[in-house]
């Protein structure tokens, strides 16, 4: 017999070793997330997946499911926390959607739409971040990095390389590239690597592919991120 | 019929794209005119804001004049609305924010390609540039935000219809866009 947890009043079965996020995805329940991708080890850094487990805040993507947990996911309080977290991500980097090739297909933007974010609420950092256009096929725009660590994990776990790392702390945190010059062109990244395609924002882009889909037909023009995310993630892991 | 609502609009460090988009409500402008009277706005050429119900601000704050205009609007408008990406987060003009102002001026007026008679503009009539381009909520309190670059005619229409009807404004998913 399956063990169960309860998410917003709904009984959800889980198997030993599953996280709350895993169990939710298997049951077609969307918990907002950015740094989590079921193909990779959980990282637990963005905190967007914060849920209340028996009254305490926990990250659903890292917290193990355990018999009898009573979990709140879509409460007004939690959605408000998630909105503020998303706004913090926006003011920490430089996210100028109208000039970004990822616009319409960006998970950060889509989560913001999902949370009905109209403004950035906080004062902007206008951080000074660089662009690395050195590689002939792959562009890095550090202005848009949210430090989700997915490219780091993709490179290590799937590509068996070690192209990326996050270095520094707090406001000095940055994505670094494993090459002598520190530039992408001197790393061993390849355009077919998972790491080149995993970025949820427009921080890692394939050159020459921008703006190919007209406005109105892009991923999140058509569907909200909860539908897109469940369709992709429960198909592979349900 | 009840008195018309007074509406003022302005463009600070914007491109007037949001104002063009307001005009995209097309024939609904006639319906709007039944409920709303334009005060200070590029549409009326009224130069200073009188007490108003709604103030729509396009563009971020890049110079001293923008600060004065924005404060005049805040003082006179019961509801102040940040319209479009530039008012909300500085927008593309804010791409200059990580470049020192002196370097911006030198590049534009002294060292850039094809510049003749190079000089940094210094006429006392010109408003002084700020060190950065600021989102308007960093200068005054803002009541509502209409995202988009620009927000579509439907965004303006939905928002203004809600206000006219005395409802709490709300945008459906399809109308929330940052681009
Ligand atoms: S570059 Fe993209 S995938 Fe890598 S840490 Fe930054 S946001 Fe995440
Ligand atoms: S999705 Fe769980 S912390 Fe980012």
Short mmCIF file of C-alpha atoms and ligand atoms in Angstrom, two decimals:
data_model
loop_
_atom_site.label_atom_id
_atom_site.label_comp_id
_atom_site.label_asym_id
_atom_site.label_seq_id
_atom_site.Cartn_x
_atom_site.Cartn_y
_atom_site.Cartn_z
CA UNK A 1 0.00 0.00 0.00
CA UNK A 2 1.12 3.54 -0.82
CA UNK A 3 1.83 5.97 1.91
CA UNK A 4 0.15 9.36 1.55
CA UNK A 5 0.63 13.03 2.23
CA UNK A 6 -2.05 15.70 1.98
CA UNK A 7 -1.56 18.73 -0.30
CA UNK A 8 -4.20 21.45 0.04
CA UNK A 9 -6.61 18.86 1.37
CA UNK A 10 -5.97 16.34 -1.42
CA UNK A 11 -4.55 12.90 -0.55
CA UNK A 12 -1.37 12.31 -2.55
CA UNK A 13 0.43 8.94 -2.63
CA UNK A 14 4.22 8.81 -2.53
CA UNK A 15 6.98 6.24 -2.65
CA UNK A 16 9.90 5.99 -0.27
CA UNK A 17 12.66 8.37 -1.29
CA UNK A 18 10.39 10.86 -3.06
CA UNK A 19 10.43 14.54 -2.16
CA UNK A 20 7.23 16.52 -1.72
CA UNK A 21 7.88 18.00 -5.18
CA UNK A 22 8.23 14.52 -6.74
CA UNK A 23 4.98 13.36 -5.17
CA UNK A 24 3.18 16.54 -6.26
CA UNK A 25 4.37 16.25 -9.86
CA UNK A 26 3.30 12.58 -10.00
CA UNK A 27 -0.15 13.66 -8.82
CA UNK A 28 -0.34 16.50 -11.36
CA UNK A 29 -0.09 19.18 -8.71
CA UNK A 30 1.96 22.24 -9.61
CA UNK A 31 4.24 23.70 -6.97
CA UNK A 32 5.95 26.81 -8.40
CA UNK A 33 9.67 26.24 -8.94
CA UNK A 34 12.62 27.65 -10.84
CA UNK A 35 15.82 25.95 -9.66
CA UNK A 36 14.19 22.53 -9.72
CA UNK A 37 14.12 20.28 -12.76
CA UNK A 38 13.22 16.64 -12.12
CA UNK A 39 16.03 15.49 -14.43
CA UNK A 40 18.64 16.78 -11.99
CA UNK A 41 19.50 16.51 -8.32
CA UNK A 42 17.46 19.01 -6.29
CA UNK A 43 19.32 22.15 -5.32
CA UNK A 44 16.89 24.03 -3.10
CA UNK A 45 18.19 27.52 -3.76
CA UNK A 46 15.40 29.64 -5.24
CA UNK A 47 12.85 28.96 -2.45
CA UNK A 48 9.97 29.48 -4.84
CA UNK A 49 8.71 26.00 -3.99
CA UNK A 50 8.26 26.94 -0.34
CA UNK A 51 5.25 25.09 1.10
CA UNK A 52 3.95 24.79 4.64
CA UNK A 53 4.53 21.31 6.05
CA UNK A 54 2.61 20.79 9.28
CA UNK A 55 2.76 24.56 9.75
CA UNK A 56 6.47 25.06 8.95
CA UNK A 57 7.97 26.50 5.78
CA UNK A 58 9.99 23.95 3.77
CA UNK A 59 11.35 23.72 0.23
CA UNK A 60 9.21 21.13 -1.52
CA UNK A 61 11.99 20.20 -3.95
CA UNK A 62 14.35 19.05 -1.21
CA UNK A 63 12.04 18.02 1.63
CA UNK A 64 11.30 14.29 1.80
CA UNK A 65 7.67 13.23 1.68
CA UNK A 66 6.71 11.51 4.93
CA UNK A 67 3.57 9.71 5.98
CA UNK A 68 0.85 11.99 7.26
CA UNK A 69 2.35 15.37 6.28
CA UNK A 70 -0.28 18.07 5.99
CA UNK A 71 0.96 20.45 3.29
CA UNK A 72 -0.27 23.85 2.20
CA UNK A 73 0.70 24.81 -1.34
CA UNK A 74 -1.67 27.33 -2.89
CA UNK A 75 -2.50 29.62 0.02
CA UNK A 76 -2.70 33.39 -0.34
CA UNK A 77 0.24 33.78 2.08
CA UNK A 78 2.52 31.41 0.19
CA UNK A 79 1.67 32.93 -3.19
CA UNK A 80 2.47 36.34 -1.72
CA UNK A 81 5.85 35.05 -0.46
CA UNK A 82 6.54 33.58 -3.89
CA UNK A 83 5.64 36.87 -5.54
CA UNK A 84 8.12 38.73 -3.32
CA UNK A 85 10.82 36.12 -3.99
CA UNK A 86 10.27 36.50 -7.73
CA UNK A 87 10.40 40.29 -7.44
CA UNK A 88 13.70 39.97 -5.57
CA UNK A 89 15.08 37.87 -8.42
CA UNK A 90 14.02 40.58 -10.86
CA UNK A 91 15.66 43.47 -8.99
CA UNK A 92 18.84 41.53 -8.20
CA UNK A 93 19.72 41.05 -11.87
CA UNK A 94 18.97 43.16 -14.91
CA UNK A 95 15.87 41.67 -16.47
CA UNK A 96 14.81 43.88 -19.35
CA UNK A 97 12.34 41.57 -21.03
CA UNK A 98 11.71 43.67 -24.17
CA UNK A 99 15.36 43.27 -25.21
CA UNK A 100 15.77 39.61 -24.25
CA UNK A 101 15.62 36.82 -26.82
CA UNK A 102 14.09 34.47 -24.28
CA UNK A 103 11.04 36.64 -23.73
CA UNK A 104 7.82 34.63 -24.06
CA UNK A 105 9.74 31.40 -23.44
CA UNK A 106 11.37 32.37 -20.13
CA UNK A 107 10.48 30.52 -16.94
CA UNK A 108 11.31 33.45 -14.68
CA UNK A 109 8.95 35.67 -16.66
CA UNK A 110 6.31 32.92 -16.78
CA UNK A 111 6.42 32.40 -13.02
CA UNK A 112 6.01 36.17 -12.64
CA UNK A 113 2.94 36.11 -14.90
CA UNK A 114 1.57 33.12 -13.01
CA UNK A 115 1.94 35.04 -9.73
CA UNK A 116 0.27 38.09 -11.33
CA UNK A 117 3.38 40.20 -10.84
CA UNK A 118 2.81 43.70 -12.25
CA UNK A 119 5.82 45.47 -10.79
CA UNK A 120 9.16 44.78 -9.13
CA UNK A 121 8.18 46.25 -5.73
CA UNK A 122 11.76 46.64 -4.46
CA UNK A 123 14.40 49.23 -5.39
CA UNK A 124 16.55 47.98 -8.24
CA UNK A 125 20.19 46.98 -7.78
CA UNK A 126 21.11 47.75 -11.39
CA UNK A 127 24.05 45.45 -10.80
CA UNK A 128 27.02 45.69 -13.10
CA UNK A 129 27.14 42.32 -14.83
CA UNK A 130 29.11 41.25 -17.87
CA UNK A 131 28.22 39.55 -21.09
CA UNK A 132 30.36 36.74 -22.54
CA UNK A 133 29.90 36.61 -26.31
CA UNK A 134 33.26 34.91 -26.89
CA UNK A 135 31.88 31.54 -27.97
CA UNK A 136 30.82 31.29 -31.63
CA UNK A 137 27.55 29.50 -30.87
CA UNK A 138 26.63 30.15 -27.24
CA UNK A 139 26.06 33.49 -25.50
CA UNK A 140 26.17 34.16 -21.77
CA UNK A 141 24.45 37.25 -20.44
CA UNK A 142 25.21 37.38 -16.74
CA UNK A 143 22.61 40.13 -16.29
CA UNK A 144 19.93 37.46 -16.46
CA UNK A 145 21.45 34.74 -14.29
CA UNK A 146 19.34 33.81 -11.26
CA UNK A 147 21.94 31.37 -9.86
CA UNK A 148 19.62 28.40 -10.14
CA UNK A 149 22.65 26.16 -10.63
CA UNK A 150 20.94 24.14 -13.37
CA UNK A 151 23.73 24.68 -15.91
CA UNK A 152 26.24 23.60 -13.26
CA UNK A 153 24.28 20.41 -12.56
CA UNK A 154 23.57 19.72 -16.24
CA UNK A 155 27.24 19.98 -17.12
CA UNK A 156 28.28 17.67 -14.30
CA UNK A 157 25.41 15.20 -14.19
CA UNK A 158 24.52 14.83 -17.87
CA UNK A 159 27.42 16.12 -19.96
CA UNK A 160 30.13 14.59 -17.72
CA UNK A 161 31.97 17.89 -17.85
CA UNK A 162 32.44 20.68 -15.38
CA UNK A 163 31.98 23.88 -17.35
CA UNK A 164 30.14 26.04 -14.81
CA UNK A 165 30.21 26.89 -11.12
CA UNK A 166 28.68 29.51 -8.86
CA UNK A 167 31.30 31.54 -7.01
CA UNK A 168 31.17 34.20 -4.30
CA UNK A 169 28.40 35.03 -1.88
CA UNK A 170 25.56 37.51 -1.54
CA UNK A 171 25.74 40.40 -3.97
CA UNK A 172 29.12 39.15 -5.21
CA UNK A 173 27.70 35.80 -6.27
CA UNK A 174 28.36 35.04 -9.93
CA UNK A 175 28.45 32.29 -12.48
CA UNK A 176 32.01 31.38 -13.40
CA UNK A 177 33.31 29.38 -16.31
CA UNK A 178 35.90 26.67 -16.06
CA UNK A 179 38.56 27.78 -18.53
CA UNK A 180 41.98 29.41 -18.23
CA UNK A 181 40.76 32.74 -19.57
CA UNK A 182 37.43 32.48 -17.78
CA UNK A 183 35.75 32.86 -21.16
CA UNK A 184 33.27 30.42 -22.59
CA UNK A 185 35.14 30.02 -25.85
CA UNK A 186 38.07 28.42 -24.01
CA UNK A 187 35.89 25.97 -22.05
CA UNK A 188 34.96 22.52 -23.33
CA UNK A 189 31.26 23.31 -23.71
CA UNK A 190 29.60 22.06 -26.88
CA UNK A 191 26.40 23.31 -28.46
CA UNK A 192 24.84 19.86 -28.01
CA UNK A 193 25.51 19.80 -24.25
CA UNK A 194 22.49 19.77 -21.95
CA UNK A 195 24.11 22.67 -20.09
CA UNK A 196 23.78 24.87 -23.18
CA UNK A 197 20.01 24.40 -23.26
CA UNK A 198 18.91 24.11 -19.64
CA UNK A 199 18.86 27.76 -18.53
CA UNK A 200 15.36 28.78 -17.39
CA UNK A 201 16.08 32.44 -18.20
CA UNK A 202 17.89 34.18 -21.05
CA UNK A 203 21.31 33.92 -19.39
CA UNK A 204 22.54 31.11 -21.67
CA UNK A 205 21.34 31.44 -25.24
CA UNK A 206 22.13 29.70 -28.50
CA UNK A 207 23.24 32.35 -30.96
CA UNK A 208 21.28 32.89 -34.15
CA UNK A 209 18.07 31.37 -32.82
CA UNK A 210 16.38 34.36 -31.15
CA UNK A 211 12.95 35.76 -31.98
CA UNK A 212 12.06 32.88 -34.30
CA UNK A 213 8.57 32.39 -32.89
CA UNK A 214 6.20 35.33 -33.35
CA UNK A 215 4.58 37.02 -30.37
CA UNK A 216 1.36 35.20 -29.56
CA UNK A 217 2.80 31.76 -30.37
CA UNK A 218 5.58 31.56 -27.80
CA UNK A 219 5.33 28.98 -25.02
CA UNK A 220 3.87 31.17 -22.30
CA UNK A 221 1.71 33.25 -24.63
CA UNK A 222 -0.37 30.12 -25.05
CA UNK A 223 -0.27 28.46 -21.65
CA UNK A 224 0.50 29.25 -18.05
CA UNK A 225 3.64 27.78 -16.54
CA UNK A 226 1.70 25.38 -14.30
CA UNK A 227 0.22 23.64 -17.35
CA UNK A 228 3.49 23.67 -19.32
CA UNK A 229 5.50 22.44 -16.38
CA UNK A 230 3.14 19.59 -15.47
CA UNK A 231 2.82 18.49 -19.10
CA UNK A 232 6.61 18.27 -19.42
CA UNK A 233 7.53 17.00 -15.99
CA UNK A 234 4.78 14.51 -15.16
CA UNK A 235 5.12 12.85 -18.59
CA UNK A 236 8.72 11.88 -17.81
CA UNK A 237 8.31 11.20 -14.14
CA UNK A 238 4.68 10.43 -13.40
CA UNK B 1 -24.65 61.64 -15.60
CA UNK B 2 -22.01 61.85 -12.92
CA UNK B 3 -19.13 64.24 -13.39
CA UNK B 4 -16.43 63.00 -15.69
CA UNK B 5 -13.26 61.59 -14.22
CA UNK B 6 -10.19 63.72 -14.83
CA UNK B 7 -7.27 61.95 -16.46
CA UNK B 8 -3.75 63.31 -16.87
CA UNK B 9 -0.94 61.59 -18.77
CA UNK B 10 2.73 62.25 -19.38
CA UNK B 11 5.83 60.67 -20.82
CA UNK B 12 9.06 60.99 -18.80
CA UNK B 13 12.05 58.96 -20.02
CA UNK B 14 9.84 57.05 -22.41
CA UNK B 15 9.40 56.81 -26.18
CA UNK B 16 5.68 57.73 -26.35
CA UNK B 17 5.02 54.12 -27.35
CA UNK B 18 2.69 53.75 -24.36
CA UNK B 19 0.76 56.83 -25.44
CA UNK B 20 0.50 55.41 -28.96
CA UNK B 21 -0.80 52.23 -27.41
CA UNK B 22 -3.45 54.18 -25.48
CA UNK B 23 -4.63 55.44 -28.87
CA UNK B 24 -4.90 51.77 -29.91
CA UNK B 25 -8.16 51.55 -28.00
CA UNK B 26 -9.39 53.00 -31.33
CA UNK B 27 -13.11 53.73 -31.46
CA UNK B 28 -13.42 52.95 -27.75
CA UNK B 29 -11.85 56.41 -27.32
CA UNK B 30 -15.35 57.81 -27.95
CA UNK B 31 -16.76 55.69 -25.14
CA UNK B 32 -13.86 56.76 -22.92
CA UNK B 33 -14.55 60.41 -23.70
CA UNK B 34 -18.06 60.01 -22.28
CA UNK B 35 -16.59 59.18 -18.87
CA UNK B 36 -13.25 60.90 -18.84
CA UNK B 37 -11.89 64.36 -19.46
CA UNK B 38 -8.22 64.79 -20.32
CA UNK B 39 -6.24 67.23 -18.19
CA UNK B 40 -2.47 67.66 -18.60
CA UNK B 41 -1.47 65.35 -21.44
CA UNK B 42 0.33 65.44 -24.79
CA UNK B 43 -3.19 65.02 -26.19
CA UNK B 44 -4.42 68.34 -24.77
CA UNK B 45 -1.27 70.44 -24.49
CA UNK B 46 -2.32 71.55 -20.99
CA UNK B 47 1.01 72.33 -19.38
CA UNK B 48 0.40 71.77 -15.70
CA UNK B 49 -1.57 69.16 -13.89
CA UNK B 50 -4.79 70.23 -12.12
CA UNK B 51 -6.34 68.07 -9.44
CA UNK B 52 -7.17 64.80 -11.21
CA UNK B 53 -8.60 61.37 -10.53
CA UNK B 54 -6.09 59.37 -12.55
CA UNK B 55 -2.50 60.08 -13.62
CA UNK B 56 -0.83 57.80 -16.15
CA UNK B 57 2.98 57.97 -16.15
CA UNK B 58 4.94 56.58 -19.05
CA UNK B 59 8.74 56.34 -18.80
CA UNK B 60 11.28 56.23 -16.00
CA UNK B 61 13.00 59.16 -14.32
CA UNK B 62 16.24 60.21 -16.01
CA UNK B 63 16.58 63.95 -15.32
CA UNK B 64 15.63 66.73 -12.92
CA UNK B 65 12.60 67.77 -14.96
CA UNK B 66 11.21 64.22 -14.81
CA UNK B 67 11.40 64.41 -11.00
CA UNK B 68 9.42 67.68 -10.92
CA UNK B 69 6.77 66.46 -13.35
CA UNK B 70 6.38 63.18 -11.48
CA UNK B 71 5.97 65.00 -8.15
CA UNK B 72 3.42 67.36 -9.70
CA UNK B 73 1.43 64.35 -10.86
CA UNK B 74 1.63 62.63 -7.49
CA UNK B 75 0.49 65.78 -5.75
CA UNK B 76 -2.52 66.20 -8.02
CA UNK B 77 -3.64 62.67 -8.91
CA UNK B 78 -5.72 60.50 -6.61
CA UNK B 79 -4.60 57.39 -8.47
CA UNK B 80 -1.11 57.31 -9.92
CA UNK B 81 -0.33 54.58 -12.43
CA UNK B 82 3.07 53.41 -13.70
CA UNK B 83 2.48 52.59 -17.34
CA UNK B 84 4.87 50.33 -19.23
CA UNK B 85 8.25 48.74 -18.63
CA UNK B 86 10.22 52.02 -18.37
CA UNK B 87 8.02 53.49 -15.62
CA UNK B 88 8.08 50.16 -13.81
CA UNK B 89 11.77 49.20 -13.98
CA UNK B 90 13.53 51.95 -15.94
CA UNK B 91 13.26 49.92 -19.12
CA UNK B 92 15.77 50.11 -21.92
CA UNK B 93 16.96 53.64 -20.97
CA UNK B 94 18.16 52.05 -17.72
CA UNK B 95 20.69 50.03 -19.72
CA UNK B 96 22.91 53.06 -19.13
CA UNK B 97 22.75 52.55 -15.38
CA UNK B 98 25.97 50.58 -15.10
CA UNK B 99 27.89 53.12 -17.20
CA UNK B 100 29.15 56.26 -15.40
CA UNK B 101 27.22 59.34 -16.55
CA UNK B 102 30.40 61.09 -17.67
CA UNK B 103 31.24 58.19 -19.97
CA UNK B 104 27.72 58.27 -21.44
CA UNK B 105 27.99 61.98 -22.19
CA UNK B 106 31.50 61.70 -23.62
CA UNK B 107 30.48 58.84 -25.88
CA UNK B 108 27.34 60.62 -27.10
CA UNK B 109 28.64 64.16 -27.54
CA UNK B 110 32.44 64.07 -27.68
CA UNK B 111 34.04 60.77 -28.63
CA UNK B 112 31.36 58.92 -30.59
CA UNK B 113 31.71 58.20 -34.30
CA UNK B 114 30.76 61.04 -36.67
CA UNK B 115 30.53 63.81 -34.08
CA UNK B 116 31.33 67.29 -35.37
CA UNK B 117 31.80 70.32 -33.18
CA UNK B 118 32.09 68.11 -30.12
CA UNK B 119 30.79 69.60 -26.87
CA UNK B 120 28.85 68.39 -23.85
CA UNK B 121 25.47 70.22 -23.89
CA UNK B 122 25.44 72.70 -21.01
CA UNK B 123 22.67 75.18 -21.80
CA UNK B 124 21.12 76.15 -18.44
CA UNK B 125 17.66 75.48 -19.93
CA UNK B 126 18.47 71.79 -20.26
CA UNK B 127 17.37 69.60 -17.36
CA UNK B 128 20.29 67.96 -15.57
CA UNK B 129 20.68 64.24 -16.09
CA UNK B 130 20.46 62.00 -13.03
CA UNK B 131 23.20 59.50 -12.29
CA UNK B 132 20.81 56.70 -13.20
CA UNK B 133 17.41 56.12 -14.77
CA UNK B 134 15.00 55.31 -11.93
CA UNK B 135 11.72 53.40 -11.89
CA UNK B 136 9.02 55.83 -10.76
CA UNK B 137 8.15 53.85 -7.61
CA UNK B 138 11.61 54.73 -6.29
CA UNK B 139 10.64 58.46 -6.32
CA UNK B 140 6.92 58.55 -5.45
CA UNK B 141 4.26 56.16 -4.22
CA UNK B 142 2.57 54.36 -7.08
CA UNK B 143 -0.94 52.91 -6.84
CA UNK B 144 -1.14 50.64 -9.89
CA UNK B 145 1.16 49.21 -12.53
CA UNK B 146 0.34 48.37 -16.14
CA UNK B 147 3.15 46.14 -17.42
CA UNK B 148 4.12 45.80 -21.07
CA UNK B 149 6.42 47.37 -23.62
CA UNK B 150 4.01 48.83 -24.39
CA UNK B 151 0.90 47.65 -22.54
CA UNK B 152 -1.64 46.87 -25.25
CA UNK B 153 -4.70 49.01 -25.95
CA UNK B 154 -6.70 46.28 -24.22
CA UNK B 155 -4.66 46.73 -21.04
CA UNK B 156 -5.50 50.46 -20.95
CA UNK B 157 -9.12 49.72 -21.76
CA UNK B 158 -9.50 47.02 -19.11
CA UNK B 159 -7.83 49.16 -16.46
CA UNK B 160 -9.74 52.36 -17.24
CA UNK B 161 -13.06 50.51 -17.55
CA UNK B 162 -12.52 49.01 -14.10
CA UNK B 163 -11.72 52.41 -12.59
CA UNK B 164 -14.67 54.09 -14.29
CA UNK B 165 -16.99 51.36 -13.03
CA UNK B 166 -15.57 51.72 -9.51
CA UNK B 167 -14.13 48.18 -9.52
CA UNK B 168 -10.73 47.10 -8.20
CA UNK B 169 -8.66 46.92 -11.42
CA UNK B 170 -7.45 43.50 -12.42
CA UNK B 171 -5.74 42.17 -15.54
CA UNK B 172 -6.43 38.66 -16.85
CA UNK B 173 -3.41 36.39 -17.57
CA UNK B 174 -3.38 37.16 -21.32
CA UNK B 175 -2.89 40.87 -20.63
CA UNK B 176 0.09 40.53 -18.29
CA UNK B 177 3.20 40.89 -20.45
CA UNK B 178 6.62 42.36 -19.79
CA UNK B 179 7.38 42.78 -23.50
S1 LIG C 1 23.16 30.69 -16.29
FE1 LIG C 1 21.00 30.06 -16.31
S2 LIG C 1 21.08 27.86 -15.75
FE2 LIG C 1 23.06 28.75 -15.14
S3 LIG C 1 22.81 29.36 -12.97
FE3 LIG C 1 22.35 31.19 -14.24
S4 LIG C 1 20.11 31.12 -14.53
FE4 LIG C 1 20.73 29.07 -13.84
S1 LIG C 2 12.47 24.90 -6.71
FE1 LIG C 2 12.77 24.36 -4.64
S2 LIG C 2 14.17 25.84 -3.93
FE2 LIG C 2 14.05 26.28 -6.10
#
